Coordinates of N, CA, C and O in Angstrom, one line a residue:
Chain A
V1 N -4.4 -1.4 3.0 CA -5.6 -2.4 3.4 C -6.2 -1.8 4.6 O -7.5 -1.9 4.5
E2 N -5.6 -1.4 5.5 CA -6.3 -0.9 6.8 C -7.1 0.2 6.5 O -8.2 0.4 7.0
V3 N -6.5 1.3 5.6 CA -7.5 2.3 5.4 C -8.6 1.9 4.4 O -9.7 2.3 4.5
A4 N -8.5 0.9 3.5 CA -9.6 0.3 2.7 C -10.6 -0.2 3.6 O -11.8 -0.1 3.1
D5 N -10.3 -0.8 4.6 CA -11.2 -1.4 5.6 C -12.1 -0.3 6.3 O -13.1 -0.8 7.0
R6 N -11.6 0.8 6.2 CA -12.2 2.0 6.9 C -12.5 3.1 6.2 O -12.7 4.3 6.6
L7 N -13.0 2.8 5.0 CA -13.3 4.0 3.9 C -14.5 4.9 4.4 O -14.6 6.0 4.2
E8 N -15.4 4.1 5.1 CA -16.5 4.9 5.6 C -16.2 5.9 6.7 O -16.9 7.0 6.7
D9 N -15.2 5.7 7.4 CA -14.7 6.7 8.4 C -14.2 8.0 7.7 O -14.5 9.0 8.1
F10 N -13.5 7.7 6.6 CA -13.1 8.9 5.8 C -14.2 9.7 5.0 O -14.2 10.7 5.1
R11 N -15.2 8.9 4.4 CA -16.3 9.4 4.0 C -17.1 10.3 5.0 O -17.6 11.4 4.6
R12 N -17.0 9.8 6.1 CA -17.8 10.5 7.1 C -17.3 11.9 7.5 O -17.9 12.9 7.8
V13 N -15.9 12.1 7.4 CA -15.4 13.4 7.6 C -15.0 14.1 6.2 O -14.3 15.0 6.2
G14 N -15.6 13.6 5.2 CA -15.6 14.4 3.9 C -14.2 14.2 3.1 O -13.9 15.2 2.5
V15 N -13.6 13.2 3.4 CA -12.2 13.1 2.8 C -12.2 11.8 1.7 O -12.8 10.7 2.1
D16 N -11.9 12.1 0.5 CA -11.7 11.0 -0.5 C -10.3 10.3 -0.1 O -9.5 10.9 0.4
V17 N -10.2 9.2 -0.7 CA -8.9 8.4 -0.6 C -8.5 7.9 -2.0 O -9.3 7.5 -2.8
L18 N -7.1 8.2 -2.3 CA -6.7 7.5 -3.6 C -5.1 7.0 -3.2 O -4.7 7.4 -2.3
A19 N -4.8 6.2 -3.9 CA -3.4 5.5 -3.8 C -2.6 5.8 -5.1 O -3.1 5.8 -6.1
V20 N -1.3 6.0 -4.9 CA -0.5 6.2 -6.0 C 0.7 5.1 -5.9 O 1.3 4.9 -4.8
S21 N 1.0 4.5 -7.0 CA 2.1 3.4 -7.1 C 3.1 4.0 -8.1 O 2.7 4.7 -8.9
M22 N 4.3 3.5 -7.8 CA 5.4 3.7 -8.8 C 5.6 2.8 -9.9 O 6.4 2.8 -10.8
S23 N 4.5 1.9 -9.9 CA 4.5 0.9 -11.0 C 4.0 1.4 -12.3 O 3.5 2.4 -12.4
Q24 N 4.3 0.8 -13.4 CA 3.9 1.1 -14.6 C 2.3 0.9 -14.5 O 1.8 0.1 -13.8
P25 N 1.6 1.7 -15.5 CA 0.1 1.5 -15.5 C -0.3 0.0 -15.8 O -1.2 -0.5 -15.1
A26 N 0.4 -0.7 -16.7 CA 0.1 -2.1 -16.9 C 0.3 -3.0 -15.6 O -0.5 -3.7 -15.5
G27 N 1.2 -2.7 -14.9 CA 1.5 -3.3 -13.5 C 0.4 -3.0 -12.5 O -0.1 -3.9 -11.9
V28 N 0.0 -1.8 -12.5 CA -1.2 -1.7 -11.6 C -2.4 -2.3 -12.1 O -3.1 -2.8 -11.3
A29 N -2.6 -2.3 -13.3 CA -3.8 -2.9 -14.0 C -3.7 -4.5 -13.7 O -4.8 -5.1 -13.5
M30 N -2.6 -5.2 -13.8 CA -2.5 -6.4 -13.4 C -2.7 -6.8 -12.1 O -3.5 -7.6 -11.8
Y31 N -2.2 -5.9 -11.1 CA -2.4 -6.1 -9.7 C -4.0 -6.0 -9.4 O -4.4 -6.8 -8.6
L32 N -4.7 -5.0 -9.9 CA -6.1 -4.7 -9.6 C -6.8 -5.9 -10.0 O -8.0 -6.0 -9.4
A33 N -6.5 -6.3 -11.1 CA -7.2 -7.5 -11.7 C -7.2 -8.6 -10.8 O -8.2 -9.4 -10.7
N34 N -6.3 -9.0 -9.9 CA -6.3 -9.9 -9.0 C -6.7 -9.4 -7.6 O -6.8 -10.2 -6.8
H35 N -6.5 -8.1 -7.2 CA -6.8 -7.6 -6.0 C -7.5 -6.3 -6.0 O -6.7 -5.4 -6.0
P36 N -8.7 -6.4 -6.4 CA -9.5 -5.1 -6.7 C -9.4 -4.3 -5.4 O -9.3 -4.8 -4.2
M37 N -9.2 -2.9 -5.6 CA -9.1 -2.0 -4.4 C -10.4 -1.1 -4.5 O -10.7 -0.6 -5.6
P38 N -11.0 -0.7 -3.4 CA -12.0 0.3 -3.4 C -11.8 1.7 -3.4 O -12.6 2.5 -3.3
V39 N -10.4 1.9 -3.9 CA -10.0 3.3 -4.1 C -9.3 3.4 -5.3 O -8.7 2.5 -5.9
P40 N -9.3 4.7 -6.0 CA -8.6 4.8 -7.2 C -7.0 4.4 -7.0 O -6.5 5.0 -5.9
V41 N -6.4 3.9 -7.8 CA -5.0 3.5 -7.7 C -4.3 4.1 -9.0 O -4.6 3.6 -10.2
L42 N -3.6 5.1 -8.8 CA -2.9 5.8 -10.0 C -1.5 5.4 -10.0 O -0.8 4.9 -9.2
A43 N -0.9 5.4 -11.3 CA 0.5 5.1 -11.4 C 1.3 6.2 -11.7 O 0.9 7.3 -12.3
D44 N 2.5 6.2 -11.0 CA 3.4 7.4 -11.2 C 4.7 6.8 -11.4 O 5.6 6.9 -10.5
P45 N 4.9 6.1 -12.5 CA 6.3 5.5 -12.9 C 7.5 6.3 -12.8 O 8.8 5.8 -12.5
D46 N 7.3 7.6 -13.0 CA 8.6 8.4 -13.0 C 8.8 9.1 -11.5 O 9.7 9.8 -11.4
R47 N 7.8 8.6 -10.7 CA 7.9 9.2 -9.3 C 7.9 10.7 -9.3 O 8.6 11.2 -8.4
R48 N 7.3 11.3 -10.1 CA 7.3 12.8 -10.0 C 6.5 13.2 -8.9 O 6.9 14.3 -8.1
L49 N 5.4 12.6 -8.5 CA 4.6 13.0 -7.4 C 5.3 12.7 -6.0 O 5.3 13.3 -5.0
Y50 N 6.0 11.4 -6.3 CA 6.8 11.1 -4.9 C 7.8 12.2 -4.6 O 8.1 12.5 -3.4
A51 N 8.6 12.7 -5.7 CA 9.5 13.7 -5.5 C 8.8 15.0 -5.0 O 9.5 15.7 -4.1
A52 N 7.6 15.4 -5.5 CA 7.0 16.5 -5.2 C 6.6 16.5 -3.7 O 6.5 17.4 -2.9
L53 N 6.2 15.3 -3.2 CA 5.9 15.0 -1.8 C 7.0 14.8 -0.9 O 7.0 14.6 0.3
E54 N 8.2 15.0 -1.5 CA 9.5 14.9 -0.7 C 9.8 13.6 0.1 O 10.1 13.6 1.0
L55 N 9.4 12.6 -0.8 CA 9.5 11.2 -0.4 C 10.9 10.6 -0.8 O 11.2 10.6 -1.9
G56 N 11.6 10.3 0.0 CA 13.0 9.9 -0.3 C 13.0 8.4 -0.3 O 12.2 7.7 -0.4
R57 N 14.4 7.9 -0.1 CA 14.7 6.6 -0.2 C 15.3 6.2 1.2 O 16.0 6.9 1.8
T58 N 15.0 4.9 1.6 CA 15.6 4.5 2.9 C 17.0 3.9 2.4 O 17.4 4.0 1.2
T59 N 17.6 3.2 3.3 CA 18.9 2.6 2.9 C 18.9 1.1 3.2 O 18.0 0.5 3.8
W60 N 19.7 0.2 2.5 CA 19.8 -1.0 2.7 C 20.0 -1.4 4.1 O 19.4 -2.4 4.6
A61 N 20.8 -0.9 4.8 CA 21.1 -1.1 6.2 C 19.8 -0.9 7.0 O 19.5 -1.8 7.9
R62 N 19.0 0.1 6.8 CA 17.8 0.2 7.5 C 16.7 -0.7 7.1 O 16.0 -1.2 7.9
L63 N 16.6 -1.1 5.8 CA 15.7 -2.0 5.4 C 16.0 -3.4 5.8 O 15.1 -4.1 6.1
L64 N 17.3 -3.9 6.0 CA 17.6 -5.1 6.5 C 18.1 -5.1 7.9 O 18.6 -6.2 8.4
R65 N 17.6 -4.2 8.7 CA 17.9 -4.4 10.2 C 17.1 -5.3 10.9 O 16.1 -5.7 10.4
P66 N 17.7 -6.0 11.9 CA 17.1 -7.2 12.5 C 15.5 -6.9 12.9 O 14.8 -7.9 12.8
S67 N 15.2 -5.7 13.5 CA 13.9 -5.5 13.9 C 13.0 -5.7 12.9 O 11.9 -6.2 12.9
L68 N 13.3 -5.2 11.6 CA 12.6 -5.1 10.6 C 12.5 -6.7 9.9 O 11.3 -7.1 9.5
L69 N 13.4 -7.2 9.9 CA 13.5 -8.6 9.4 C 12.6 -9.6 10.3 O 11.8 -10.4 9.9
W70 N 12.6 -9.2 11.7 CA 11.8 -9.9 12.6 C 10.1 -9.8 12.2 O 9.4 -10.5 12.3
K71 N 10.0 -8.5 11.8 CA 8.5 -8.2 11.5 C 8.1 -9.0 10.3 O 7.1 -9.4 10.3
Y72 N 9.1 -9.1 9.2 CA 8.8 -9.9 8.0 C 8.5 -11.3 8.4 O 7.6 -11.9 8.0
L73 N 9.4 -11.8 9.3 CA 9.3 -13.2 9.8 C 8.0 -13.5 10.3 O 7.3 -14.6 10.2
K74 N 7.5 -12.6 11.2 CA 6.3 -12.6 11.9 C 5.1 -12.7 10.9 O 4.1 -13.4 11.1
L75 N 5.3 -11.8 10.0 CA 4.3 -11.8 8.8 C 4.2 -13.1 8.1 O 3.0 -13.6 7.9
I76 N 5.3 -13.6 7.7 CA 5.3 -15.0 7.0 C 4.7 -16.1 7.9 O 3.9 -16.7 7.5
A77 N 5.1 -16.0 9.1 CA 4.6 -17.0 10.0 C 3.1 -17.0 10.1 O 2.3 -17.9 10.3
R78 N 2.3 -15.7 10.1 CA 0.9 -15.5 10.0 C 0.4 -15.7 8.6 O -0.9 -15.6 8.5
G79 N 1.1 -16.4 7.8 CA 0.6 -16.6 6.4 C 0.7 -15.6 5.5 O 0.3 -15.8 4.2
G80 N 1.5 -14.5 5.7 CA 1.6 -13.3 4.8 C 2.6 -13.8 3.7 O 3.6 -14.8 3.8
K81 N 2.7 -13.1 2.5 CA 3.6 -13.5 1.6 C 4.5 -12.2 1.3 O 4.1 -11.1 1.4
V82 N 5.7 -12.5 1.2 CA 6.7 -11.4 0.8 C 6.9 -11.5 -0.7 O 7.4 -12.5 -1.1
R83 N 6.4 -10.3 -1.4 CA 6.4 -10.6 -2.9 C 7.7 -9.8 -3.3 O 8.4 -9.1 -2.7
R84 N 8.2 -10.4 -4.5 CA 9.3 -9.9 -5.1 C 9.0 -8.5 -5.6 O 7.9 -8.1 -5.9
I85 N 10.0 -7.7 -5.6 CA 9.7 -6.3 -5.9 C 9.7 -6.2 -7.4 O 10.6 -6.8 -8.3
P86 N 8.7 -5.7 -8.1 CA 8.5 -5.8 -9.5 C 9.6 -5.1 -10.2 O 10.3 -4.1 -9.6
E87 N 10.0 -5.4 -11.4 CA 11.2 -4.9 -12.1 C 10.8 -3.5 -12.4 O 9.7 -3.1 -12.8
G88 N 11.8 -2.7 -12.3 CA 11.7 -1.3 -12.6 C 11.4 -0.5 -11.3 O 11.4 0.7 -11.4
E89 N 11.0 -1.1 -10.2 CA 10.7 -0.4 -8.9 C 11.9 -0.2 -8.2 O 12.8 -1.1 -8.2
D90 N 11.9 0.6 -7.2 CA 13.0 0.9 -6.5 C 12.7 0.4 -4.9 O 11.6 0.8 -4.4
A91 N 13.4 -0.7 -4.7 CA 13.2 -1.3 -3.3 C 13.4 -0.4 -2.2 O 12.9 -0.7 -1.0
L92 N 14.1 0.7 -2.4 CA 14.5 1.6 -1.3 C 13.6 2.8 -1.1 O 13.6 3.6 -0.2
Q93 N 12.7 3.0 -2.1 CA 11.7 4.1 -2.1 C 10.7 4.0 -0.9 O 10.2 2.9 -0.6
V94 N 10.6 5.0 -0.2 CA 9.6 5.1 0.9 C 8.3 5.6 0.4 O 8.3 6.3 -0.5
G95 N 7.3 5.2 1.1 CA 5.9 5.7 0.8 C 5.6 6.7 2.1 O 6.3 7.3 2.8
G96 N 4.2 7.2 1.8 CA 3.7 8.2 2.9 C 2.2 8.5 2.6 O 1.6 7.9 1.7
D97 N 1.8 9.1 3.6 CA 0.3 9.5 3.6 C 0.1 11.0 3.7 O 1.0 11.6 4.5
F98 N -0.7 11.5 2.8 CA -0.8 13.0 2.6 C -2.1 13.5 2.5 O -3.0 12.9 1.9
L99 N -2.5 14.6 3.2 CA -3.8 15.1 3.2 C -3.7 16.4 2.3 O -3.0 17.3 2.6
V100 N -4.4 16.2 1.2 CA -4.3 17.3 0.3 C -5.5 17.9 0.1 O -6.7 17.4 -0.1
L101 N -5.7 19.3 -0.1 CA -6.9 20.0 -0.3 C -7.1 20.2 -1.8 O -6.0 20.0 -2.6
P102 N -8.3 20.7 -2.3 CA -8.5 20.9 -3.7 C -7.6 21.8 -4.3 O -7.3 21.7 -5.5
D103 N -7.1 22.7 -3.5 CA -6.0 23.6 -4.1 C -4.6 23.1 -4.1 O -3.6 23.7 -4.4
R104 N -4.6 21.9 -3.8 CA -3.3 21.0 -3.9 C -2.3 21.3 -2.9 O -1.0 21.1 -2.9
Q105 N -2.9 22.0 -1.8 CA -2.0 22.3 -0.6 C -2.0 21.0 0.2 O -3.0 20.4 0.5
V106 N -0.8 20.6 0.6 CA -0.6 19.5 1.7 C -0.7 20.0 3.0 O 0.3 20.8 3.4
V107 N -1.7 19.6 3.7 CA -1.8 20.2 5.1 C -1.5 19.3 6.1 O -1.5 19.5 7.2
W108 N -1.1 18.0 5.7 CA -0.8 17.0 6.6 C 0.1 16.0 5.9 O -0.2 15.6 4.9
A109 N 1.3 15.5 6.5 CA 2.0 14.7 5.8 C 2.8 13.6 6.7 O 3.1 13.9 7.8
Y110 N 2.8 12.5 6.4 CA 3.5 11.3 7.2 C 4.4 10.6 6.2 O 3.8 9.9 5.3
R111 N 5.6 10.8 6.3 CA 6.5 10.2 5.4 C 7.1 9.0 6.1 O 7.8 9.2 7.2
G112 N 7.0 7.7 5.4 CA 7.5 6.6 6.2 C 9.1 6.5 6.1 O 9.7 7.1 5.3
T113 N 9.6 5.9 7.1 CA 11.1 5.8 7.1 C 11.6 4.3 6.7 O 12.7 4.2 6.5
D114 N 10.6 3.5 6.7 CA 10.8 2.1 6.1 C 9.6 1.3 5.6 O 8.5 2.1 5.9
P115 N 9.7 0.3 5.2 CA 8.4 -0.4 4.5 C 7.4 -0.6 5.6 O 6.1 -0.5 5.2
T116 N 7.6 -0.7 6.8 CA 6.5 -1.1 7.7 C 6.0 0.2 8.5 O 5.0 0.1 9.2
D117 N 6.6 1.3 8.2 CA 6.3 2.6 8.9 C 5.2 3.3 8.3 O 5.2 4.0 7.4
R118 N 3.9 3.1 8.9 CA 2.8 3.6 8.4 C 1.9 4.2 9.6 O 2.0 3.6 10.7
P119 N 1.4 5.4 9.4 CA 0.5 5.8 10.6 C -0.8 4.9 10.6 O -1.1 4.3 9.7
S120 N -1.3 4.7 11.9 CA -2.5 4.0 12.0 C -3.6 4.9 11.4 O -3.6 6.2 11.2
V121 N -4.7 4.1 11.0 CA -6.1 4.9 10.5 C -6.4 6.0 11.6 O -6.8 7.1 11.2
D122 N -6.5 5.6 12.9 CA -6.9 6.5 13.8 C -6.0 7.8 13.9 O -6.4 8.8 14.0
R123 N -4.7 7.6 13.8 CA -3.7 8.7 13.8 C -4.1 9.6 12.5 O -4.1 10.8 12.6
I124 N -4.4 9.0 11.3 CA -4.6 9.8 10.0 C -6.0 10.6 10.3 O -6.1 11.8 10.0
L125 N -7.0 9.9 10.9 CA -8.4 10.5 11.2 C -8.3 11.7 12.2 O -8.8 12.7 12.0
Q126 N -7.3 11.5 13.1 CA -7.0 12.6 14.0 C -6.3 13.7 13.3 O -6.9 15.0 13.5
A127 N -5.5 13.3 12.4 CA -4.8 14.5 11.7 C -6.0 15.4 10.8 O -5.8 16.4 10.6
I128 N -6.7 14.6 10.2 CA -7.8 15.2 9.3 C -8.6 16.1 10.2 O -8.8 17.2 9.8
R129 N -9.1 15.6 11.4 CA -9.9 16.5 12.3 C -9.2 17.7 12.7 O -9.8 18.8 12.8
E130 N -7.8 17.6 12.8 CA -7.1 18.8 13.3 C -6.7 19.7 12.1 O -6.4 20.9 12.3
S131 N -6.9 19.2 10.9 CA -6.4 19.9 9.6 C -7.5 20.7 9.0 O -7.2 21.7 8.3
I132 N -8.6 20.1 8.9 CA -9.7 20.7 8.0 C -11.0 20.5 8.8 O -11.3 19.8 9.7
P133 N -11.9 21.6 8.6 CA -13.1 21.6 9.2 C -14.0 20.4 8.7 O -14.0 20.2 7.6
I134 N -14.5 19.8 9.6 CA -15.4 18.6 9.4 C -16.6 18.9 8.7 O -17.5 19.8 9.2
E135 N -17.1 18.3 7.6 CA -18.5 18.5 6.8 C -19.5 17.8 7.8 O -19.2 16.6 8.0
R136 N -20.4 18.4 8.0 CA -21.6 17.7 8.8 C -22.8 17.9 8.1 O -23.0 18.8 7.4
Chain B
M1 N 2.9 29.2 4.4 CA 2.2 28.0 3.8 C 3.2 27.5 2.7 O 3.5 28.4 1.8
P2 N 3.6 26.3 2.6 CA 4.4 25.8 1.5 C 3.5 26.0 0.1 O 2.3 26.0 0.1
D3 N 4.3 25.9 -1.0 CA 3.8 25.9 -2.2 C 2.8 24.6 -2.5 O 3.2 23.6 -2.0
P4 N 1.7 24.7 -3.2 CA 0.9 23.5 -3.6 C 1.5 22.6 -4.4 O 2.6 23.0 -5.1
L5 N 1.1 21.6 -4.6 CA 1.8 20.5 -5.4 C 1.6 21.0 -6.8 O 0.5 21.5 -7.1
P6 N 2.5 20.7 -7.7 CA 2.2 21.0 -9.2 C 1.1 20.1 -9.7 O 0.9 18.9 -9.2
D7 N 0.6 20.5 -10.7 CA -0.6 19.8 -11.2 C -0.1 18.7 -12.2 O -0.3 18.7 -13.3
L8 N 0.4 17.8 -11.5 CA 1.2 16.6 -12.4 C 0.0 15.7 -12.8 O -1.0 15.7 -12.5
E9 N 0.6 15.0 -14.0 CA -0.1 14.1 -14.7 C 0.3 12.7 -14.1 O 1.2 12.4 -14.0
L10 N -0.8 12.0 -13.6 CA -0.6 10.5 -13.3 C -1.4 9.7 -14.4 O -2.2 10.1 -15.1
F11 N -1.0 8.2 -14.3 CA -1.6 7.4 -15.1 C -2.7 6.6 -14.5 O -2.7 6.2 -13.4
R12 N -3.9 6.5 -15.1 CA -4.8 5.4 -14.6 C -4.4 4.1 -15.2 O -3.4 3.9 -16.1
S13 N -4.8 3.1 -14.5 CA -4.5 1.7 -14.8 C -4.7 1.3 -16.3 O -4.1 0.4 -16.8
N14 N -5.6 2.0 -17.0 CA -5.8 1.8 -18.5 C -4.9 2.5 -19.4 O -4.9 2.5 -20.5
G15 N -4.0 3.3 -18.8 CA -3.1 4.1 -19.4 C -3.2 5.4 -19.8 O -2.4 6.2 -20.2
S16 N -4.6 5.8 -19.6 CA -4.9 7.2 -19.8 C -4.3 8.0 -18.8 O -4.0 7.6 -17.6
T17 N -4.3 9.3 -18.9 CA -3.5 10.3 -18.0 C -4.7 11.1 -17.4 O -5.8 11.3 -17.8
V18 N -4.4 11.5 -16.1 CA -5.3 12.4 -15.5 C -4.4 13.3 -14.6 O -3.3 13.1 -14.1
R19 N -4.9 14.7 -14.4 CA -4.1 15.6 -13.6 C -4.6 15.5 -12.2 O -5.8 15.1 -11.9
L20 N -3.7 15.9 -11.3 CA -4.0 16.0 -9.8 C -5.3 16.8 -9.6 O -6.2 16.5 -8.9
S21 N -5.3 18.0 -10.3 CA -6.5 18.9 -10.3 C -7.7 18.2 -10.6 O -8.8 18.6 -10.1
E22 N -7.8 17.2 -11.3 CA -9.1 16.5 -11.9 C -9.3 15.4 -10.8 O -10.4 15.1 -10.5
L23 N -8.3 15.0 -10.2 CA -8.4 13.9 -9.1 C -9.0 14.3 -7.8 O -9.7 13.7 -7.1
I24 N -8.6 15.6 -7.5 CA -8.7 16.1 -6.1 C -9.8 17.3 -6.2 O -9.5 18.3 -6.4
S25 N -11.1 16.9 -5.9 CA -12.1 17.8 -5.9 C -12.5 18.2 -4.3 O -13.3 19.0 -4.1
R26 N -12.1 17.2 -3.4 CA -12.5 17.3 -2.1 C -11.2 17.0 -1.4 O -10.2 16.6 -1.8
P27 N -11.1 17.5 0.0 CA -9.9 17.0 0.8 C -9.7 15.5 0.4 O -10.6 14.6 0.5
T28 N -8.5 15.2 0.3 CA -8.1 13.8 -0.1 C -6.9 13.3 0.6 O -6.0 13.9 0.6
L29 N -7.1 12.0 1.2 CA -5.9 11.4 1.7 C -5.2 10.7 0.4 O -5.9 9.8 -0.2
A30 N -4.0 11.1 0.1 CA -3.2 10.6 -1.1 C -2.2 9.7 -0.3 O -1.2 10.1 0.4
I31 N -2.3 8.3 -0.7 CA -1.3 7.3 -0.2 C -0.4 7.1 -1.2 O -0.6 6.3 -2.3
A32 N 1.0 7.4 -0.9 CA 2.1 7.0 -2.0 C 2.5 5.7 -1.3 O 3.1 5.6 -0.4
L33 N 2.1 4.8 -2.2 CA 2.5 3.3 -1.9 C 4.1 3.0 -2.1 O 4.7 3.6 -2.9
R34 N 4.6 2.1 -1.1 CA 5.9 1.8 -1.4 C 5.8 0.7 -2.5 O 6.7 0.9 -3.5
H35 N 5.0 -0.2 -2.4 CA 4.9 -1.4 -3.4 C 3.5 -1.8 -3.3 O 2.8 -1.7 -2.3
L36 N 2.9 -2.2 -4.5 CA 1.6 -2.8 -4.5 C 1.7 -4.1 -3.9 O 2.5 -5.0 -4.2
A37 N 0.9 -4.4 -2.7 CA 1.1 -5.7 -2.0 C -0.1 -5.8 -1.2 O -0.8 -4.9 -0.9

């Protein structure tokens, strides 16, 4: 969501944005019908891209550690909703952010260690500036 | 420099397939979601 709110910043530095989900295509379609997103969302139900990006799995111990549960509780207190993991998805799969060039070289990677571990948009934009020449 | 990503096929939400090479024509931030939420 944070990235979606700042798409113009990515366009300004010549970078497209896309998202990949481990959901089935029908699950992505159902989600997008209720929550339109301004970037393409692709489905990778076999997680082949996740594997190619060397995204592993966290552990239940890490997932349920007190500091993370506290973050969830604060999220709920602010009106957020904790959704059930869709059937067929892996609750322990971690995500990540990757800067990929047209030759499919990954020039920057941030692999999350748990569900809340995401780089800030400013951190991503900084990495873009350091990794590729900016189109002006 | 590490090997480039394989030219994998992904699914669009309508069920059609698309290759990474078709998706990525400019530098691209690819976000691998943990879950849709």
